[in-house]
Coordinates of C-alpha atoms in Angstrom, one line a residue:
X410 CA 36.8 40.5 -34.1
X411 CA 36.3 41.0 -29.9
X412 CA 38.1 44.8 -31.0
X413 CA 36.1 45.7 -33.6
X414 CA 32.7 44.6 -31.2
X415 CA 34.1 46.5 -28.5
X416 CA 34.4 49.5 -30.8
X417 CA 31.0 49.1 -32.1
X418 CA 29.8 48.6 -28.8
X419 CA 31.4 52.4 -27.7
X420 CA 30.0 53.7 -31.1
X421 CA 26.3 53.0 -30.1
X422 CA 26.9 54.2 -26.7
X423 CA 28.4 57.4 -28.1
X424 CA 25.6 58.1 -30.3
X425 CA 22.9 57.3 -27.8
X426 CA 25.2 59.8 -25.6
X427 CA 25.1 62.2 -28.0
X428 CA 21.1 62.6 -29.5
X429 CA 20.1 62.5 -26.0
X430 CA 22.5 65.2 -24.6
X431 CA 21.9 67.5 -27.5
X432 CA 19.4 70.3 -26.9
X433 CA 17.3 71.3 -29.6
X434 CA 19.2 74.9 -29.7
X435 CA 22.6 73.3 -29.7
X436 CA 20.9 71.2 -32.9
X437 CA 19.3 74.4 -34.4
X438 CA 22.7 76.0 -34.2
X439 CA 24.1 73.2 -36.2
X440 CA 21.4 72.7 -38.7
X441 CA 22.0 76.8 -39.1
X442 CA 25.5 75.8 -40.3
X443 CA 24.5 72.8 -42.9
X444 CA 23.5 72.2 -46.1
X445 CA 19.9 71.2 -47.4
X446 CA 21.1 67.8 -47.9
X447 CA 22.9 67.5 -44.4
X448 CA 19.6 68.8 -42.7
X449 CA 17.3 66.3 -44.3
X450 CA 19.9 63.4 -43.4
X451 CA 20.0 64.2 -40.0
X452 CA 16.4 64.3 -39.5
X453 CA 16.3 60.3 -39.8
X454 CA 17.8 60.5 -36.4
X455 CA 15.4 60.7 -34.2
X456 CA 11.9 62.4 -33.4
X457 CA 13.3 65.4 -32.3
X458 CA 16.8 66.1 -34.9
X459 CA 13.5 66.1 -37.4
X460 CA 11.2 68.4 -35.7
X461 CA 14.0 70.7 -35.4
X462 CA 15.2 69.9 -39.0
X463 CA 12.2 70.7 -40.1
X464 CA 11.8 73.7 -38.2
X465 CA 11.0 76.6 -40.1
X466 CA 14.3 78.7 -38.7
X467 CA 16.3 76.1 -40.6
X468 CA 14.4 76.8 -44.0
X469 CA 14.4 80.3 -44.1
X470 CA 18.1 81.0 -43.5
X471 CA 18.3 78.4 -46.5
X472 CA 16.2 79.6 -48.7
X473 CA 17.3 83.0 -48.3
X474 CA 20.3 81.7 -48.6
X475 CA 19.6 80.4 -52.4
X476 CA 17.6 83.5 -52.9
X477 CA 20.3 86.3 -51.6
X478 CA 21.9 85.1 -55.2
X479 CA 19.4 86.3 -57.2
X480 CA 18.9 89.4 -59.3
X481 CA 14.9 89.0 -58.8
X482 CA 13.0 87.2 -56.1
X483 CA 9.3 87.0 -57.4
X484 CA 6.6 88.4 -54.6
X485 CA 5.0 85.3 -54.3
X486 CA 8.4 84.0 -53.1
X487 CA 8.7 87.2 -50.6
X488 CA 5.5 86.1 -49.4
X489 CA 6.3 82.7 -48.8
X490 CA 9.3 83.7 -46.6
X491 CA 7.1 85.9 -44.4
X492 CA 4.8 83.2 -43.8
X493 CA 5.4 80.9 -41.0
X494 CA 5.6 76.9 -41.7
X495 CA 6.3 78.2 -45.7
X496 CA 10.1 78.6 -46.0
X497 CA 10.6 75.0 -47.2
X498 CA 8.4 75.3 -50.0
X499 CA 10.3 78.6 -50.7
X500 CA 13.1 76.6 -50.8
X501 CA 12.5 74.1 -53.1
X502 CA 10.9 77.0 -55.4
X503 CA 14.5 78.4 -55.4
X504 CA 15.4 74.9 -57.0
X505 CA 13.0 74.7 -59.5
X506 CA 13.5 78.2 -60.4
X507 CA 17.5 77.7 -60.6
X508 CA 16.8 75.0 -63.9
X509 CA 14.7 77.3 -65.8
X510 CA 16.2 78.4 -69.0
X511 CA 13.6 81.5 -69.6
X512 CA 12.7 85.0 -68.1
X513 CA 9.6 86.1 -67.4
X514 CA 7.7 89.4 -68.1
X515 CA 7.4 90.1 -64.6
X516 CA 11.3 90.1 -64.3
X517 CA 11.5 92.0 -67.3
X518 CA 10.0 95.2 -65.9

């Protein structure tokens, strides 16, 4: 039981070592490298790991990332990605439109 308090003990230092040492570019390199899911975990972490999760960098190469899959990328989705603070929502747009089961005319053309 004294071990496993010590070890605890070294894991909180550790961590408090580690989210104050990291810079937010360091961060944004990592966040680059994740997955949606790992981003929005590691935002609980502290004020900064979220503002830098949530940074719009982050979102972009993501949703592009969904989107580069795609035969047809609507313009209002283009759009989005241009815009600054929008490339979450284009994101989760890439979601929704990965369940749909029809086409529209607009990708028809």
């Amino acid at each position: 039981e004294v071990a496993l308090l010590h070890w605890s003990r070294s894991l909180r230092r550790f961590e408090r070592y580690i989210t104050s040492h990291m810079t937010p570019d360091i961060l944004l390199q990592i966040f680059l490298q994740q997955l949606a899911k790992e981003v929005m975990a590691s935002s609980a972490v502290c004020r900064m790991w979220k503002k830098v999760a949530y940074s719009d960098v982050v979102w972009k190469k993501l949703a592009c990332d969904l989107w580069a899959t795609k035969q047809y990328v609507p313009p209002k989705i283009r759009e989005m990605l241009g815009k600054v603070d929008c490339a979450r929502r284009a994101y989760y747009e890439a979601l929704h439109d990965s369940v749909r089961t029809r086409i529209t005319n607009e990708e028809l053309c």
